[in-house]
Backbone as a printed PyTorch tensor [residue, N CA C, xyz], in Angstrom:
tensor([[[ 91.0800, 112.8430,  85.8700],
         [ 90.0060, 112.4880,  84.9840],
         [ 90.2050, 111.0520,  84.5110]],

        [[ 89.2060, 110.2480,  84.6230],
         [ 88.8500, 109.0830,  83.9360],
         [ 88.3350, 108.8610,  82.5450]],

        [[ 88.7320, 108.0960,  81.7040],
         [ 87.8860, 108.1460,  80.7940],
         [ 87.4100, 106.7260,  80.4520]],

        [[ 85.9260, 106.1960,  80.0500],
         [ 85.6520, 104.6990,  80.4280],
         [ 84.4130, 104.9890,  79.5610]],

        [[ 83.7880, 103.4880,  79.2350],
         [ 83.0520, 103.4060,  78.4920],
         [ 83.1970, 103.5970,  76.8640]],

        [[ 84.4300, 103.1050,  76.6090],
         [ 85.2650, 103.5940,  75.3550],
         [ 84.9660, 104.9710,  74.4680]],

        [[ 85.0440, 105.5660,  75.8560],
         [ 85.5450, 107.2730,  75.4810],
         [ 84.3180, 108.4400,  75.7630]],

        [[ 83.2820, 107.4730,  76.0700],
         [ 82.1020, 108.1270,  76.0520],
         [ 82.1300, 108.5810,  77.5030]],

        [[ 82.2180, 108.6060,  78.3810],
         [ 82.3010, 108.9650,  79.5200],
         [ 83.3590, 110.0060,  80.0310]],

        [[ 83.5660, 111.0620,  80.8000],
         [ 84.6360, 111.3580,  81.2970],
         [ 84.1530, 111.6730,  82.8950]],

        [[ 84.5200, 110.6810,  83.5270],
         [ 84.6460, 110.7660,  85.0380],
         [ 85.5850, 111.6540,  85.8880]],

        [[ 85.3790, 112.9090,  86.5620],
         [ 86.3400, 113.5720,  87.3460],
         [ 86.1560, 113.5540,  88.8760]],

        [[ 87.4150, 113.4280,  89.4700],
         [ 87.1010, 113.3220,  90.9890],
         [ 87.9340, 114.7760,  91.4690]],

        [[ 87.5040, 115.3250,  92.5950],
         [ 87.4200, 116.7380,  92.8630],
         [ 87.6050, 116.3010,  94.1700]],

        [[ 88.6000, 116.6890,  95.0530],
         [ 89.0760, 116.4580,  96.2320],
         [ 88.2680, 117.5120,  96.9850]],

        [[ 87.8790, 118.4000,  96.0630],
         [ 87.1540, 119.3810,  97.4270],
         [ 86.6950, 120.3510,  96.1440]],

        [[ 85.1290, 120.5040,  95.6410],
         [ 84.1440, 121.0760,  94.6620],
         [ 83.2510, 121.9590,  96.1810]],

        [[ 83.6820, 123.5470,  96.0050],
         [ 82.9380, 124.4260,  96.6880],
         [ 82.8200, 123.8880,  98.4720]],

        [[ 81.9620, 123.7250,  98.6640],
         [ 81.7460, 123.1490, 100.1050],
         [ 82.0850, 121.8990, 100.6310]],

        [[ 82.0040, 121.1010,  99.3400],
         [ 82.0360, 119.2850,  99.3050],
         [ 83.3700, 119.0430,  98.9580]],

        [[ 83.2400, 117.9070,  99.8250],
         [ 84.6890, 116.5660,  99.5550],
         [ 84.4470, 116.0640,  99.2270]],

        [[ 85.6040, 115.4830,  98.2250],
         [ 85.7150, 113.9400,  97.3510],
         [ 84.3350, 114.1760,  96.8980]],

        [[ 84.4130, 114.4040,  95.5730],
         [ 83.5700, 114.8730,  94.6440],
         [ 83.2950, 114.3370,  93.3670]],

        [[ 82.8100, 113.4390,  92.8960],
         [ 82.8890, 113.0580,  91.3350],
         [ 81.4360, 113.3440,  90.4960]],

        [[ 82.0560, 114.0050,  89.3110],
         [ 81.6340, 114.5120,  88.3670],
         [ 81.8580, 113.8880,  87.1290]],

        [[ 80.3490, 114.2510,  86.2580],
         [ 80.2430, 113.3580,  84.9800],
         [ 79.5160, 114.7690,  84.2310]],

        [[ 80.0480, 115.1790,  82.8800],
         [ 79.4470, 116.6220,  82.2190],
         [ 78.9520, 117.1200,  83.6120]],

        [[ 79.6460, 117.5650,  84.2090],
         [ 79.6970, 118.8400,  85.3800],
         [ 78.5860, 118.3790,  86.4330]],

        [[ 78.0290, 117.6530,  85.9960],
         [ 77.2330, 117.4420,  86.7640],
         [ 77.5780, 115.9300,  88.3270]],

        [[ 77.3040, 116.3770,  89.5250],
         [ 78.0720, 115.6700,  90.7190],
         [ 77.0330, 113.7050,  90.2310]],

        [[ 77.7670, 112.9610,  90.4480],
         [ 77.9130, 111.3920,  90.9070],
         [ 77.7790, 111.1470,  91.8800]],

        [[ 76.7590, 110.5510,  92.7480],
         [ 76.4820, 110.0720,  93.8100],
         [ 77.5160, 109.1940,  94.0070]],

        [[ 78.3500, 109.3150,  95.2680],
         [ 79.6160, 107.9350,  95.2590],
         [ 79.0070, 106.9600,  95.9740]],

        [[ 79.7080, 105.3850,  96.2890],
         [ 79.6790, 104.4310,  96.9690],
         [ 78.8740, 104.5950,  98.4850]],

        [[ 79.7200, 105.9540,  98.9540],
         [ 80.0340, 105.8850, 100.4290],
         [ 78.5160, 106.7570, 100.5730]],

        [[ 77.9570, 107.5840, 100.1920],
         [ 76.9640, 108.4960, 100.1310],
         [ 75.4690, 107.1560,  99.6830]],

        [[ 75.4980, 106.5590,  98.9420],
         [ 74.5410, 105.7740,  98.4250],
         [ 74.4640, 104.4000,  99.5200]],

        [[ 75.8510, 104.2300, 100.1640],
         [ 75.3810, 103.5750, 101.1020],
         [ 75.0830, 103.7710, 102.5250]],

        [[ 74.8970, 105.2650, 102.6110],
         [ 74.1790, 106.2320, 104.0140],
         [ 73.4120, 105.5520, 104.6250]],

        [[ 72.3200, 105.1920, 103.4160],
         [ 70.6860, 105.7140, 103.5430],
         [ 70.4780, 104.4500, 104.2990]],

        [[ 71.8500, 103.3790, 103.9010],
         [ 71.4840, 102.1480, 104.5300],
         [ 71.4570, 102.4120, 106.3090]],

        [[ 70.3830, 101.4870, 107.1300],
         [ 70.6910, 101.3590, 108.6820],
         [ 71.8880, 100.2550, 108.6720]],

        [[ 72.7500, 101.3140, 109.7500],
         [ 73.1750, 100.7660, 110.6330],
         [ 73.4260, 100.6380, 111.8150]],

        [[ 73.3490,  98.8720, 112.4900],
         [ 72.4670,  99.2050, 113.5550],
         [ 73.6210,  98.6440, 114.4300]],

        [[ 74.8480,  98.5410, 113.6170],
         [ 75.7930,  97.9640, 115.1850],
         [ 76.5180,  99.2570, 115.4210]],

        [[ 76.4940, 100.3900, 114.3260],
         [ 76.8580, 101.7120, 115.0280],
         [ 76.1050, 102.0610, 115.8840]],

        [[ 75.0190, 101.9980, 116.4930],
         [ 74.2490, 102.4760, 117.5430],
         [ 75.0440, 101.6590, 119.1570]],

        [[ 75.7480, 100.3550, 118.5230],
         [ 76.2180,  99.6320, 120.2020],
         [ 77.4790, 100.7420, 120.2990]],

        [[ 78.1460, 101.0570, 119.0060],
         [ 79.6610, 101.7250, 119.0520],
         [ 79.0590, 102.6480, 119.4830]],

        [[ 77.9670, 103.3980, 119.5750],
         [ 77.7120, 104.9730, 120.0480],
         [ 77.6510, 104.6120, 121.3420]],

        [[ 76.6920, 103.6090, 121.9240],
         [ 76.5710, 103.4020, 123.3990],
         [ 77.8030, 103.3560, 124.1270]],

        [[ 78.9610, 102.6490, 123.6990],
         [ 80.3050, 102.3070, 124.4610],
         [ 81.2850, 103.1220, 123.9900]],

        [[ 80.9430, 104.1070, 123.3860],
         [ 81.8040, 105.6360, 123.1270],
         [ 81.0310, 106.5450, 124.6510]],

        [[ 80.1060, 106.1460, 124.8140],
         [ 79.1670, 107.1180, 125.8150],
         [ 80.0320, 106.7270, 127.1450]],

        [[ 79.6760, 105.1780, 127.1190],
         [ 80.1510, 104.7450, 128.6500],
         [ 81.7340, 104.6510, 128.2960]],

        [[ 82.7520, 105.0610, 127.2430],
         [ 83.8080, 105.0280, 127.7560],
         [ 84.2040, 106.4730, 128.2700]],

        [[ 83.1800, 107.4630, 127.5280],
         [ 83.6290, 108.9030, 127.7600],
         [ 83.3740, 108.9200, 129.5660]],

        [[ 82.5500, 108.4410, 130.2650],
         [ 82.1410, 108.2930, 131.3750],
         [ 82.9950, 107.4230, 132.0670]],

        [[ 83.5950, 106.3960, 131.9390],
         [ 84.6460, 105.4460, 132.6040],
         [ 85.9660, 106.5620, 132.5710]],

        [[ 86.2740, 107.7050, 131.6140],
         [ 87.6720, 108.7620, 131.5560],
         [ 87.5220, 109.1480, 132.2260]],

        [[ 86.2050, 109.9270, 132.3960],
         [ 86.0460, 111.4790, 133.1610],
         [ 85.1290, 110.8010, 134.7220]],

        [[ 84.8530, 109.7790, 135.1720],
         [ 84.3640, 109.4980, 136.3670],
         [ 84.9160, 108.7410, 137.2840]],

        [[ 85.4720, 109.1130, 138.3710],
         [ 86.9070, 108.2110, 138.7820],
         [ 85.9480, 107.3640, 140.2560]],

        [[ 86.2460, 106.1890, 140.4530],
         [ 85.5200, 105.0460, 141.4830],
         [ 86.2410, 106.0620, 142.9870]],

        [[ 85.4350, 106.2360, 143.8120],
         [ 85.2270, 106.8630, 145.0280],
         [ 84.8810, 108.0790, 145.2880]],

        [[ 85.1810, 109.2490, 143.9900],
         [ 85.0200, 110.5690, 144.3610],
         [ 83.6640, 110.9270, 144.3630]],

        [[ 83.6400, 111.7830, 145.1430],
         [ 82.6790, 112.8310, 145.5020],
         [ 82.0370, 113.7120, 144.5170]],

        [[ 80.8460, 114.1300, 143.3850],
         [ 80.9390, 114.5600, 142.8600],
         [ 79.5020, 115.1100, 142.9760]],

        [[ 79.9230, 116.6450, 143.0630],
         [ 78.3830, 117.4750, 143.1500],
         [ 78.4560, 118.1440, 141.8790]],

        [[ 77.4850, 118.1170, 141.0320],
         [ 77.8830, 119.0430, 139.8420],
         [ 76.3810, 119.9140, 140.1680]],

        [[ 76.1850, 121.1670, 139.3460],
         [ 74.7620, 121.9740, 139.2520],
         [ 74.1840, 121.6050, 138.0640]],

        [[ 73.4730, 122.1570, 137.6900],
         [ 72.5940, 121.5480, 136.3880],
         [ 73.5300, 122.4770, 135.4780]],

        [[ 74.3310, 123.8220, 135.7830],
         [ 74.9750, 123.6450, 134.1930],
         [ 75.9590, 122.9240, 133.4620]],

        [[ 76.5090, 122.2790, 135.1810],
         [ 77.5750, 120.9140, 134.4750],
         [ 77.1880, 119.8150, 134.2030]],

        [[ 76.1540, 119.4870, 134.8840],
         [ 75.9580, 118.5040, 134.1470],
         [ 75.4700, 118.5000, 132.7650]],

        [[ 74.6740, 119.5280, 132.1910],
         [ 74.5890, 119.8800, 130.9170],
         [ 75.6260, 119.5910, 129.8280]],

        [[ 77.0070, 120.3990, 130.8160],
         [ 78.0880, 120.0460, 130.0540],
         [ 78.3940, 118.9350, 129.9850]],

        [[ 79.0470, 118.0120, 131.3470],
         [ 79.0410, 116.7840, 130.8630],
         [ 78.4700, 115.8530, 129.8940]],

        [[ 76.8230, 116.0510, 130.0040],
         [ 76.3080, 115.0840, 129.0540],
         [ 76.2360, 115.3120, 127.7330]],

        [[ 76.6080, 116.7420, 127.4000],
         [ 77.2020, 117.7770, 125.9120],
         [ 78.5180, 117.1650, 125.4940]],

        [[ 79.6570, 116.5970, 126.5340],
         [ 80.5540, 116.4820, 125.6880],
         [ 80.6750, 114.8870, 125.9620]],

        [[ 79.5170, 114.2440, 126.2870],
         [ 79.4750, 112.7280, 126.5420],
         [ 79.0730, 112.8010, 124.9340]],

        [[ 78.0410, 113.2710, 124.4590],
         [ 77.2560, 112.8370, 123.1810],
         [ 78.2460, 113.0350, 122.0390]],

        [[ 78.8040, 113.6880, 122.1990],
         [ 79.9320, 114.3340, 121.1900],
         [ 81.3190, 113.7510, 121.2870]],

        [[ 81.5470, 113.0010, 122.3690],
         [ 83.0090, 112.1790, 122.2950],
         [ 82.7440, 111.3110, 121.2220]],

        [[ 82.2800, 110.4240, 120.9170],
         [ 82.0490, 109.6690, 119.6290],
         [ 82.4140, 110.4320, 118.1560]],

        [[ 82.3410, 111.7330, 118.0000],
         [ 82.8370, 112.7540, 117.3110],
         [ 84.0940, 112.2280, 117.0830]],

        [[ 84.8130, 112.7470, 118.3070],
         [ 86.1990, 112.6580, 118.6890],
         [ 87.1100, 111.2310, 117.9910]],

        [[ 86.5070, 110.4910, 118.3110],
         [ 86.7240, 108.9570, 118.2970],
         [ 87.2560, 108.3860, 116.7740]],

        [[ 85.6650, 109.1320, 116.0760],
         [ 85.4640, 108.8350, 115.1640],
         [ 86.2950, 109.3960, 113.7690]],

        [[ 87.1360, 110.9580, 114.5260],
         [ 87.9490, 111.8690, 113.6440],
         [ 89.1680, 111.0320, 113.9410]],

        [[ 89.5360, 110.0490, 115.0760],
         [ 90.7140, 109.8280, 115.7160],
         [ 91.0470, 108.3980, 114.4960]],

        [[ 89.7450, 107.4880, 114.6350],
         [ 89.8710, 106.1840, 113.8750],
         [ 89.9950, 106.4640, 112.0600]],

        [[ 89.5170, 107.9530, 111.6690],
         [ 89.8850, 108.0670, 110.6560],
         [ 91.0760, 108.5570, 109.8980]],

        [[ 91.3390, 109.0820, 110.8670],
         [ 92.7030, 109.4080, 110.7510],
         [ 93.9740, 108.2510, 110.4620]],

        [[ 93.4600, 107.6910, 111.2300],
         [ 94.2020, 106.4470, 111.3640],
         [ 94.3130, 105.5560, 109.9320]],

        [[ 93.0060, 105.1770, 110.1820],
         [ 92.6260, 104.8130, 108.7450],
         [ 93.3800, 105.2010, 107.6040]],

        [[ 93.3210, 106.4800, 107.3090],
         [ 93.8620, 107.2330, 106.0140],
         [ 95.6360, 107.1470, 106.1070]],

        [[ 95.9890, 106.9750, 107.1730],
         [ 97.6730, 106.7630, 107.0270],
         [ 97.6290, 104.8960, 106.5980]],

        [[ 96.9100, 104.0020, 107.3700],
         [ 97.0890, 102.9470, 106.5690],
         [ 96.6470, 102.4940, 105.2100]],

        [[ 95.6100, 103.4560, 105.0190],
         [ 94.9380, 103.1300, 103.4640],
         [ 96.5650, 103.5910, 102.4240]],

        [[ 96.9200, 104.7980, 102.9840],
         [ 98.2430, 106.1260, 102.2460],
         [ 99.2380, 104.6750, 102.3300]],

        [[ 99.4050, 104.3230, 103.3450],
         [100.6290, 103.1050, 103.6810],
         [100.6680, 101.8340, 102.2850]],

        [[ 99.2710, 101.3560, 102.5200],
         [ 99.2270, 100.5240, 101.6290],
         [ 98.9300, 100.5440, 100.2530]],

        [[ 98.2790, 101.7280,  99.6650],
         [ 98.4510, 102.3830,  98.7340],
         [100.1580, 102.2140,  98.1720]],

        [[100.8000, 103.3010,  98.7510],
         [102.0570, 103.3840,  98.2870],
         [102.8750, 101.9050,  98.5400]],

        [[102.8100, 101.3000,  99.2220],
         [103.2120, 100.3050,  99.2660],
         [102.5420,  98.7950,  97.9780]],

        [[101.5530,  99.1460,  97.8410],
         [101.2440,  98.3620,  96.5250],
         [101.7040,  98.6400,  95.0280]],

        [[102.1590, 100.5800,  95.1030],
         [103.2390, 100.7620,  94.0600],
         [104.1750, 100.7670,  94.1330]],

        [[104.7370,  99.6650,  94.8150],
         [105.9120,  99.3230,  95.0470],
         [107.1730, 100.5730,  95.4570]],

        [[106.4310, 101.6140,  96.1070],
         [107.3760, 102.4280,  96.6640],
         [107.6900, 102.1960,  97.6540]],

        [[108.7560, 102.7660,  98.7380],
         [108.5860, 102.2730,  99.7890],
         [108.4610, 103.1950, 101.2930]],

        [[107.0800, 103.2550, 101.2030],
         [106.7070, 103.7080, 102.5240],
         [107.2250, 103.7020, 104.0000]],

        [[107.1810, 104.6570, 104.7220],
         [108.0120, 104.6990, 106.1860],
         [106.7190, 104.2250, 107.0060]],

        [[107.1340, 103.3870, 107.8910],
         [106.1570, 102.7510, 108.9700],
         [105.7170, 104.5340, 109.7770]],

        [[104.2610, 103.9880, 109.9500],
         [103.7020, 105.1350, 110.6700],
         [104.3910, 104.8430, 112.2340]],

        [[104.5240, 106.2050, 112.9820],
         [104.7670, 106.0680, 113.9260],
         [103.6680, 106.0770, 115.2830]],

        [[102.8500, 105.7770, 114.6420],
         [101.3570, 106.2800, 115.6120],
         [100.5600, 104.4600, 116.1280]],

        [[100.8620, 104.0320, 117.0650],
         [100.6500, 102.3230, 117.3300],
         [ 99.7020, 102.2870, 116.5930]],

        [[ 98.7200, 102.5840, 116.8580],
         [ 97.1790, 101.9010, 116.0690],
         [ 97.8500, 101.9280, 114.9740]],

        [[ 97.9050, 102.5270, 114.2210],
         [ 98.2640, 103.0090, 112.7740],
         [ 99.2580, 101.7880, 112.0390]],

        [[100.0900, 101.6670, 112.9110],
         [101.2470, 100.5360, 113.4370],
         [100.6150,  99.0970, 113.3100]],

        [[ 99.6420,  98.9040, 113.9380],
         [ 99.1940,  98.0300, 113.6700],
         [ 98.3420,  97.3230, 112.8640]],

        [[ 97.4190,  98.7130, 112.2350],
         [ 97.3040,  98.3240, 111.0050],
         [ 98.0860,  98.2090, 109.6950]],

        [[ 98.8010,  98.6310, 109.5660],
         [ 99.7590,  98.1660, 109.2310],
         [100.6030,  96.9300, 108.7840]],

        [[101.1790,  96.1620, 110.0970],
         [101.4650,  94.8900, 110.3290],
         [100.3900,  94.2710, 109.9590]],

        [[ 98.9800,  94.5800, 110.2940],
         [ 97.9600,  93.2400, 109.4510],
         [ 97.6570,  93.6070, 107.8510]],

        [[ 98.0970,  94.5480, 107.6030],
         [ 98.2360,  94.8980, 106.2040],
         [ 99.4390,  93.4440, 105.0880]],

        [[100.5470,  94.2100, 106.0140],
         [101.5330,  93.6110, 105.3670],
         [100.9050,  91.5670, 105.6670]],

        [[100.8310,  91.6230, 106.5610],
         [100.3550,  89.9100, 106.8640],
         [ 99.6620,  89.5340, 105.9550]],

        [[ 98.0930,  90.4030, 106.0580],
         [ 97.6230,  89.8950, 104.8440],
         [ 98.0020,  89.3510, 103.3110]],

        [[ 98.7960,  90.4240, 103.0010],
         [ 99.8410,  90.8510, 101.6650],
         [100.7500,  89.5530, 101.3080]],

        [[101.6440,  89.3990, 102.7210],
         [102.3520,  88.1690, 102.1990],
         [101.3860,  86.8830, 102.5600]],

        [[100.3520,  86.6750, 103.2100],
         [100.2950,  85.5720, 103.5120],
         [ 98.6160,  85.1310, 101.8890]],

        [[ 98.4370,  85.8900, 101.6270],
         [ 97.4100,  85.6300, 100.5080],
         [ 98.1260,  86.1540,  99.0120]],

        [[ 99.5350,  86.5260,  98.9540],
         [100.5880,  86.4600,  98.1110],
         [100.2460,  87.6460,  96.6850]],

        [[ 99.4610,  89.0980,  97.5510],
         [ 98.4930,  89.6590,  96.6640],
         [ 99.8650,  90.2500,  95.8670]],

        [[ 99.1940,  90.1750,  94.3470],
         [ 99.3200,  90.6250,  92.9120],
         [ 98.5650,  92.1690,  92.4490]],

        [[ 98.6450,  93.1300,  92.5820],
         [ 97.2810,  93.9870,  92.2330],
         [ 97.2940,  94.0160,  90.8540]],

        [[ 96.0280,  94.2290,  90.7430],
         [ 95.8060,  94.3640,  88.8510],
         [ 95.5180,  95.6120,  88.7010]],

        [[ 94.5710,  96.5450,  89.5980],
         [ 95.1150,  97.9000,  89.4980],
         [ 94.9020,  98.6140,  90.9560]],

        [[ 94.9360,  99.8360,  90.8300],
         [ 94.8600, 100.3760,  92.4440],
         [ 94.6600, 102.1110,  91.9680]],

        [[ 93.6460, 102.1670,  93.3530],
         [ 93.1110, 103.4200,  93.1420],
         [ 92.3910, 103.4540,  91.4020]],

        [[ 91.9170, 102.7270,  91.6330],
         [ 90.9090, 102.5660,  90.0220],
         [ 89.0520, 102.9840,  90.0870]],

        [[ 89.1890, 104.0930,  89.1110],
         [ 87.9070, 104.8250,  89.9790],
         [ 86.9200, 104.3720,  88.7620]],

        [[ 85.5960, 103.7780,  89.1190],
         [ 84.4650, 103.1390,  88.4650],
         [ 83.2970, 103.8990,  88.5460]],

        [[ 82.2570, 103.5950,  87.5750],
         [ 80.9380, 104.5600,  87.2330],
         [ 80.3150, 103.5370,  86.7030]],

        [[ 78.9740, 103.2400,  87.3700],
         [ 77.8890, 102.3850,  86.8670],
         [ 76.9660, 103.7550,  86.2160]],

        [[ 76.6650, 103.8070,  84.8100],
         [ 75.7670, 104.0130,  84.5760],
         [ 74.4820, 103.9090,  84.7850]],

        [[ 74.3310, 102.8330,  84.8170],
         [ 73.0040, 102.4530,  84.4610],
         [ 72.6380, 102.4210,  86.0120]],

        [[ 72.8320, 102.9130,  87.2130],
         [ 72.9180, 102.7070,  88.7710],
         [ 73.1440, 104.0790,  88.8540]],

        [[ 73.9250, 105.1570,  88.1380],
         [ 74.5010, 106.5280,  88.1720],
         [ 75.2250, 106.7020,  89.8610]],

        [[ 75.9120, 105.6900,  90.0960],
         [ 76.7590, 106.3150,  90.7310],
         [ 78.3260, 105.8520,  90.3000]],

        [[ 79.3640, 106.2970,  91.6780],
         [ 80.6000, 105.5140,  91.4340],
         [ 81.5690, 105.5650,  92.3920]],

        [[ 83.0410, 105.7220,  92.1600],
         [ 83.6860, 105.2900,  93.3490],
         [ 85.2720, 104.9390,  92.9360]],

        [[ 86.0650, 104.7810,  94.0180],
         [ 87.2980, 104.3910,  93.7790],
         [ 87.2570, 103.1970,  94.1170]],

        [[ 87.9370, 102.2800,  93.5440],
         [ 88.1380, 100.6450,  93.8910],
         [ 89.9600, 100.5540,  94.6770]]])
């Protein structure tokens, strides 16, 4: 629980409220967050990342010379789990994500975190730390969770 707006407010975040994740609540009632309010926005360079999730699922599974007769229920399948590799991708890059966000998190409270063992992960990482020493960051706070009223939503900073 947060408390902000000199006292008038009490902000709660709920890792998991009934069906929903990452959840924030103001008098019981749910807070539209950051990430939800900025849905509605288009975006239109995720549509190139969907295209070259398509043609990479197709560059894995289609090898240069073979022979390939499929019937119409494979190909069904194929093009079922062409549309849906981007799924995949997308659970894979977040994952990722969340060990370097966890990395640098703990590492900004000066604990000291074990290098992930997973390369990508690895490498975010290393541009973590680069960044860190080379712009000589200070934090003033971390994991600091905010509520615009007057906008009614909010978010972790």
């Amino acid at each position: 629980m947060t408390i902000m707006y000199d006292g008038d407010v009490e902000l709660v975040f709920h890792e998991r409220l009934g069906r929903k994740q990452h959840v924030y609540t103001v008098d019981d009632k749910i807070v539209d967050n950051v990430t939800k309010v900025l849905g509605i926005i288009a975006k239109p360079a995720l549509l190139g990342w969907v295209a070259k999730m398509c043609g990479e699922y197709v560059a894995k599974n289609v090898k240069p010379g073979a022979a390939y007769q499929m019937d119409e229920v494979q190909i069904d399948q194929f093009i079922a789990e062409m549309k849906t590799y981007r799924f995949k991708k997308s659970k894979e890059a977040m994952a990722i994500g969340t060990i370097v966000h966890k990395f640098a998190e703990m590492y900004a409270k000066t604990l000291k975190p074990d290098f992930p063992t997973n390369p990508q992960a690895r490498i975010g990482v290393e541009a973590f730390l680069k960044f860190w020493d080379e712009y000589d960051v200070e934090p003033i706070d971390i994991e600091r969770r905010v509520l615009s009223r007057k906008e009614n939503y909010c978010g972790t900073v």
